[in-house]
Short mmCIF file of C-alpha atoms and ligand atoms in Angstrom, two decimals:
data_model
loop_
_atom_site.label_atom_id
_atom_site.label_comp_id
_atom_site.label_asym_id
_atom_site.label_seq_id
_atom_site.Cartn_x
_atom_site.Cartn_y
_atom_site.Cartn_z
CA MET C 1 4.94 -14.77 9.76
CA THR C 2 1.58 -13.88 8.18
CA LYS C 3 0.87 -14.96 4.62
CA ILE C 4 1.09 -11.31 3.51
CA ASP C 5 4.53 -11.01 5.13
CA GLU C 6 5.54 -14.17 3.29
CA VAL C 7 4.38 -12.69 -0.04
CA LYS C 8 6.35 -9.55 0.74
CA ALA C 9 9.50 -11.50 1.65
CA LYS C 10 9.38 -13.73 -1.43
CA VAL C 11 8.94 -10.77 -3.80
CA GLU C 12 11.94 -9.14 -2.17
CA ALA C 13 13.88 -12.39 -2.58
CA GLY C 14 12.78 -12.69 -6.23
CA LYS C 15 11.14 -16.10 -5.81
CA ALA C 16 8.90 -15.86 -8.89
CA LYS C 17 7.87 -19.52 -8.94
CA LEU C 18 6.52 -19.34 -5.37
CA LEU C 19 4.46 -16.21 -5.87
CA PRO C 20 1.31 -17.54 -7.59
CA GLY C 21 0.75 -20.15 -4.86
CA LEU C 22 1.51 -17.76 -2.02
CA VAL C 23 -0.73 -15.02 -3.36
CA GLN C 24 -3.56 -17.52 -3.80
CA GLU C 25 -3.07 -18.72 -0.22
CA ALA C 26 -3.10 -15.12 1.02
CA LEU C 27 -6.40 -14.56 -0.83
CA ASP C 28 -7.83 -17.82 0.53
CA GLU C 29 -6.99 -16.66 4.04
CA GLY C 30 -9.24 -13.66 3.44
CA ASN C 31 -6.66 -10.95 2.76
CA SER C 32 -7.88 -8.31 0.33
CA ALA C 33 -6.31 -8.11 -3.13
CA GLY C 34 -5.51 -4.44 -2.43
CA ASP C 35 -3.57 -5.29 0.74
CA ILE C 36 -1.63 -8.05 -1.01
CA LEU C 37 -0.80 -5.70 -3.88
CA GLN C 38 0.37 -3.01 -1.43
CA SER C 39 2.67 -5.53 0.27
CA MET C 40 4.30 -6.28 -3.09
CA ILE C 41 4.67 -2.57 -3.91
CA ASP C 42 6.30 -2.12 -0.49
CA SER C 43 8.73 -4.95 -1.33
CA MET C 44 9.78 -3.17 -4.50
CA GLY C 45 10.44 -0.05 -2.43
CA ILE C 46 12.69 -2.08 -0.12
CA VAL C 47 14.52 -3.60 -3.09
CA GLY C 48 14.99 -0.09 -4.50
CA ASP C 49 16.40 1.15 -1.19
CA LYS C 50 18.78 -1.83 -1.05
CA PHE C 51 19.87 -1.06 -4.62
CA SER C 52 20.58 2.55 -3.63
CA ALA C 53 22.60 1.29 -0.65
CA GLY C 54 24.65 -1.04 -2.87
CA GLU C 55 23.29 -4.12 -1.10
CA VAL C 56 21.62 -5.60 -4.21
CA PHE C 57 22.22 -5.11 -7.92
CA VAL C 58 20.28 -5.02 -11.21
CA PRO C 59 19.74 -8.81 -11.44
CA GLU C 60 18.09 -8.84 -7.99
CA MET C 61 15.84 -5.90 -8.99
CA LEU C 62 14.88 -7.82 -12.13
CA MET C 63 14.08 -11.01 -10.21
CA ALA C 64 11.95 -9.07 -7.73
CA ALA C 65 10.10 -7.47 -10.65
CA LYS C 66 9.44 -10.89 -12.20
CA ALA C 67 8.19 -12.23 -8.88
CA MET C 68 5.82 -9.28 -8.47
CA ALA C 69 4.50 -9.72 -12.02
CA LYS C 70 3.65 -13.38 -11.23
CA GLY C 71 1.82 -12.29 -8.09
CA VAL C 72 -0.10 -9.58 -9.94
CA ASP C 73 -1.28 -12.18 -12.50
CA VAL C 74 -3.10 -14.01 -9.71
CA LEU C 75 -4.50 -10.78 -8.25
CA LYS C 76 -5.72 -9.36 -11.56
CA PRO C 77 -9.24 -10.85 -11.55
CA HIS C 78 -9.68 -9.69 -7.95
CA LEU C 79 -8.55 -6.12 -8.59
CA THR C 80 -10.48 -5.34 -11.72
CA GLY C 81 -14.20 -4.92 -12.08
CA THR C 82 -16.07 -5.56 -15.30
CA SER C 83 -17.18 -2.26 -16.68
CA THR C 84 -20.01 -2.27 -19.16
CA SER C 85 -19.53 1.32 -20.27
CA SER C 86 -16.96 2.24 -22.88
CA LEU C 87 -14.89 5.29 -22.05
CA GLY C 88 -12.83 5.24 -25.25
CA THR C 89 -9.35 4.14 -26.25
CA CYS C 90 -6.17 4.79 -24.34
CA VAL C 91 -2.66 4.44 -25.73
CA ILE C 92 -0.19 3.74 -22.93
CA GLY C 93 3.57 3.27 -22.76
CA THR C 94 6.70 3.82 -20.71
CA VAL C 95 8.68 6.67 -22.25
CA GLN C 96 11.82 6.32 -24.33
CA GLY C 97 14.92 5.08 -22.52
CA ASP C 98 12.91 3.62 -19.65
CA LEU C 99 12.37 -0.12 -19.17
CA HIS C 100 10.25 -0.10 -15.99
CA ASP C 101 6.81 -1.54 -16.64
CA ILE C 102 5.20 -2.76 -13.41
CA GLY C 103 3.54 0.57 -12.60
CA LYS C 104 2.45 0.99 -16.23
CA ASN C 105 0.94 -2.50 -16.21
CA LEU C 106 -1.02 -1.72 -13.04
CA VAL C 107 -2.32 1.50 -14.59
CA THR C 108 -3.28 -0.46 -17.74
CA MET C 109 -5.19 -2.95 -15.62
CA MET C 110 -7.09 -0.27 -13.70
CA LEU C 111 -8.00 1.75 -16.81
CA GLU C 112 -9.20 -1.40 -18.55
CA SER C 113 -11.38 -2.19 -15.57
CA VAL C 114 -13.15 1.19 -15.69
CA GLY C 115 -13.95 0.83 -19.39
CA PHE C 116 -11.04 1.92 -21.57
CA LYS C 117 -9.84 -0.15 -24.52
CA MET C 118 -6.10 -0.24 -23.87
CA ILE C 119 -3.36 -0.15 -26.50
CA ASP C 120 -0.18 -0.98 -24.61
CA LEU C 121 2.97 0.02 -26.51
CA GLY C 122 5.26 -1.47 -23.87
CA VAL C 123 8.47 0.13 -22.66
CA ASP C 124 11.09 2.42 -24.24
CA VAL C 125 8.39 4.05 -26.39
CA SER C 126 9.52 6.84 -28.69
CA THR C 127 7.43 9.93 -29.38
CA GLU C 128 6.98 8.71 -32.96
CA LYS C 129 5.59 5.39 -31.74
CA PHE C 130 3.04 7.19 -29.52
CA MET C 131 1.99 9.33 -32.50
CA ASN C 132 1.71 6.41 -34.90
CA ALA C 133 -0.51 4.57 -32.43
CA ILE C 134 -2.85 7.58 -32.27
CA LYS C 135 -3.01 7.75 -36.07
CA GLU C 136 -3.43 4.01 -36.57
CA ASN C 137 -6.20 3.46 -34.02
CA GLU C 138 -9.67 4.92 -34.09
CA ASN C 139 -11.07 7.09 -31.31
CA VAL C 140 -7.96 7.45 -29.16
CA ASN C 141 -9.10 9.90 -26.48
CA LEU C 142 -6.32 9.38 -23.93
CA VAL C 143 -2.54 8.95 -24.06
CA ALA C 144 -0.87 7.76 -20.86
CA CYS C 145 2.89 8.12 -20.38
CA SER C 146 4.71 6.40 -17.54
CA GLY C 147 8.30 7.02 -16.44
CA LEU C 148 10.37 5.88 -13.45
CA LEU C 149 13.79 7.37 -14.09
CA THR C 150 14.70 10.97 -13.40
CA THR C 151 16.93 10.69 -16.48
CA THR C 152 13.93 9.93 -18.72
CA MET C 153 11.85 12.87 -17.52
CA SER C 154 13.27 14.82 -20.46
CA ALA C 155 11.89 12.15 -22.81
CA MET C 156 8.51 12.48 -21.12
CA LYS C 157 8.62 16.25 -21.55
CA GLU C 158 9.56 15.89 -25.22
CA THR C 159 6.79 13.37 -25.87
CA VAL C 160 4.11 15.46 -24.16
CA HIS C 161 5.23 18.59 -25.99
CA ALA C 162 5.19 16.79 -29.35
CA LEU C 163 1.77 15.27 -28.71
CA LYS C 164 0.30 18.64 -27.78
CA THR C 165 1.77 20.50 -30.76
CA CYS C 166 1.72 17.97 -33.63
CA GLY C 167 -1.73 18.88 -34.89
CA LEU C 168 -3.39 15.62 -33.87
CA THR C 169 -6.48 16.30 -31.74
CA GLY C 170 -9.20 14.58 -29.75
CA PHE C 171 -7.12 13.15 -26.92
CA LYS C 172 -5.86 14.16 -23.50
CA VAL C 173 -2.40 13.35 -22.14
CA MET C 174 -1.88 11.91 -18.66
CA VAL C 175 1.51 11.34 -17.02
CA GLY C 176 2.71 9.44 -13.97
CA GLY C 177 5.49 7.46 -12.35
CA ALA C 178 7.55 7.84 -9.18
CA PRO C 179 9.50 11.01 -10.11
CA VAL C 180 6.47 12.75 -11.64
CA THR C 181 4.57 15.37 -9.65
CA GLN C 182 1.51 17.49 -10.35
CA GLU C 183 3.84 20.48 -10.61
CA MET C 184 5.98 18.76 -13.24
CA ALA C 185 2.89 17.59 -15.15
CA ASP C 186 1.65 21.20 -15.28
CA GLU C 187 5.07 22.46 -16.29
CA ILE C 188 5.40 20.06 -19.26
CA GLY C 189 1.84 20.74 -20.44
CA ALA C 190 0.19 17.41 -19.61
CA ASP C 191 -3.58 17.47 -19.08
CA GLY C 192 -3.47 15.22 -16.03
CA PHE C 193 -1.35 13.46 -13.45
CA ALA C 194 -2.02 10.67 -10.97
CA PRO C 195 0.26 9.37 -8.23
CA ASP C 196 -0.87 5.73 -8.41
CA ALA C 197 -2.85 3.25 -10.50
CA GLY C 198 -6.12 3.77 -8.63
CA GLY C 199 -5.77 7.53 -8.97
CA ALA C 200 -4.98 7.10 -12.66
CA ALA C 201 -8.35 5.42 -13.25
CA VAL C 202 -10.16 8.28 -11.50
CA LYS C 203 -8.17 10.97 -13.35
CA ALA C 204 -8.59 9.21 -16.73
CA LYS C 205 -12.38 9.16 -16.35
CA GLU C 206 -12.35 12.84 -15.40
CA LEU C 207 -10.18 13.76 -18.41
CA VAL C 208 -12.38 12.13 -21.05
CA LYS C 209 -15.72 13.30 -19.59
CO1 LIG Z 1 15.20 0.32 -11.68
N1 LIG Z 1 15.41 2.03 -10.79
N2 LIG Z 1 16.71 0.73 -12.81
N3 LIG Z 1 14.88 -1.44 -12.38
N4 LIG Z 1 13.94 0.04 -10.24
C1 LIG Z 1 14.34 2.38 -9.77
C2 LIG Z 1 13.21 3.16 -10.42
C3 LIG Z 1 15.18 3.25 -8.74
C4 LIG Z 1 14.33 4.27 -7.95
C5 LIG Z 1 15.97 2.32 -7.79
C6 LIG Z 1 16.83 3.09 -6.82
O1 LIG Z 1 17.91 3.55 -7.21
N5 LIG Z 1 16.40 3.24 -5.59
C7 LIG Z 1 16.24 3.91 -9.70
C8 LIG Z 1 15.84 5.24 -10.34
C9 LIG Z 1 16.56 6.40 -9.71
C10 LIG Z 1 16.15 7.66 -10.34
O2 LIG Z 1 16.00 7.81 -11.51
N6 LIG Z 1 15.97 8.65 -9.48
C11 LIG Z 1 16.42 2.81 -10.74
C12 LIG Z 1 17.56 2.67 -11.56
C13 LIG Z 1 18.72 3.63 -11.28
C14 LIG Z 1 17.65 1.71 -12.59
C15 LIG Z 1 18.82 1.50 -13.58
C16 LIG Z 1 19.43 2.78 -14.16
C17 LIG Z 1 19.85 0.63 -12.85
C18 LIG Z 1 21.13 0.38 -13.63
O3 LIG Z 1 21.10 -0.19 -14.69
N7 LIG Z 1 22.22 0.81 -13.05
C19 LIG Z 1 18.14 0.64 -14.66
C20 LIG Z 1 17.52 1.49 -15.77
C21 LIG Z 1 17.02 0.66 -16.92
C22 LIG Z 1 16.15 1.48 -17.84
O4 LIG Z 1 14.98 1.67 -17.58
N8 LIG Z 1 16.75 2.02 -18.90
C23 LIG Z 1 17.05 -0.02 -13.87
C24 LIG Z 1 16.54 -1.28 -14.19
C25 LIG Z 1 15.54 -1.93 -13.48
C26 LIG Z 1 15.09 -3.35 -13.80
C27 LIG Z 1 14.94 -3.58 -15.31
C28 LIG Z 1 16.11 -4.32 -13.25
C29 LIG Z 1 13.76 -3.44 -12.96
C30 LIG Z 1 12.48 -3.12 -13.77
C31 LIG Z 1 11.78 -4.36 -14.28
C32 LIG Z 1 10.41 -4.06 -14.77
O5 LIG Z 1 9.82 -3.02 -14.55
N9 LIG Z 1 9.87 -5.02 -15.50
C33 LIG Z 1 13.94 -2.31 -11.95
C34 LIG Z 1 13.17 -2.20 -10.76
C35 LIG Z 1 12.29 -3.36 -10.40
C36 LIG Z 1 13.21 -1.04 -9.95
C37 LIG Z 1 12.48 -0.79 -8.60
C38 LIG Z 1 13.22 -1.61 -7.54
C39 LIG Z 1 11.02 -1.11 -8.55
C40 LIG Z 1 10.15 -0.40 -9.61
C41 LIG Z 1 8.74 -0.87 -9.48
O6 LIG Z 1 8.29 -1.71 -10.23
N10 LIG Z 1 8.01 -0.39 -8.44
C42 LIG Z 1 12.68 0.78 -8.44
C43 LIG Z 1 12.76 1.22 -6.99
C44 LIG Z 1 11.46 1.83 -6.51
O7 LIG Z 1 10.51 1.98 -7.22
N11 LIG Z 1 11.46 2.27 -5.28
C45 LIG Z 1 13.78 1.06 -9.39
C46 LIG Z 1 6.65 -0.84 -8.14
C47 LIG Z 1 5.64 -0.11 -9.03
C48 LIG Z 1 4.23 -0.56 -8.71
O8 LIG Z 1 5.75 1.26 -8.74
O9 LIG Z 1 6.44 1.86 -11.11
O10 LIG Z 1 6.44 3.59 -9.24
P1 LIG Z 1 5.85 2.40 -9.88
O11 LIG Z 1 4.33 2.69 -10.24
C49 LIG Z 1 3.46 3.30 -9.31
C50 LIG Z 1 3.36 4.84 -9.49
O12 LIG Z 1 4.59 5.43 -9.86
C51 LIG Z 1 2.23 5.03 -10.44
O13 LIG Z 1 1.38 3.90 -10.23
C52 LIG Z 1 2.09 2.81 -9.65
C53 LIG Z 1 1.45 2.37 -8.33
O14 LIG Z 1 0.13 2.24 -8.34
N12 LIG Z 1 2.46 5.14 -11.88
C54 LIG Z 1 1.62 5.89 -12.66
C55 LIG Z 1 3.37 4.57 -12.67
N13 LIG Z 1 3.17 4.92 -13.95
C56 LIG Z 1 2.10 5.72 -13.96
C57 LIG Z 1 1.44 6.37 -15.03
C58 LIG Z 1 0.32 7.16 -14.73
C59 LIG Z 1 -0.12 7.31 -13.43
C60 LIG Z 1 0.52 6.67 -12.36
O15 LIG Z 1 -0.37 7.82 -15.66
C61 LIG Z 1 0.00 7.69 -17.01
#
């Protein structure tokens, strides 16, 4: 078994304590941070499929998520560059009713690395909380909404609609998350969409140009 396979297996098994050491060993063996990250994302896909098939349950999904988060901590310095330019301030959160944060945290990391000051509101973020963050912080030029559940797509739609019609100006709205598509982003009036964290950094730069 390669070190990357081991990382993948231990994320799937939710072995959080083993992840920092394993990820470091995988890096020391010369594997790229991007490849290690992709192996962990693949693991989460497998866990999701097993959940759908009734082979694992919520606690196992949670343990896998914790294991991945530990692995990402070790990868962080290897994934992010140090940007000297400032692209502005981005408010980010997972929409109301949704507790998934791994994708949001990856997007946060990538946007930070290209030069955004990030204000992370966490998960289960109401429309009001997004709006207050825009009012309370200077120079917010981007709002990023993440969502993983098909059932919270209505919350995303509501938040985007409110942000675009509330009279506050000077910012663009970007959306993303597994169920979100470019078509849906257009339909709900978002300014941008990206399918993954790397794409989010590219799209964010484009939106605030
Ligand atoms: Co849940 N869950 N979960 N879960 N979970 C999914 C999403 C699911 C697909 C599993 C499945 O059934 N196969 C399913 C959703 C089905 C659907 O809606 N169609 C599901 C379900 C049903 C649920 C519960 C309802 C289960 C229950 O209680 N019965 C429940 C809901 C709780 C809630 O939110 N209210 C629930 C709970 C949980 C845990 C809390 C246990 C845990 C989350 C822990 C955490 O996040 N801290 C969890 C997990 C871990 C998963 C899976 C297994 C993994 C998610 C993940 O982290 N993926 C997931 C299965 C799967 O994804 N295949 C599943 C890795 C991550 C890197 O990918 O977040 O997609 P992702 O982010 C990607 C892109 O989407 C994109 O960039 C990232 C990659 O670079 N992206 C953006 C994300 N946000 C973006 C924003 C952008 C741009 C790009 O711009 C703003």
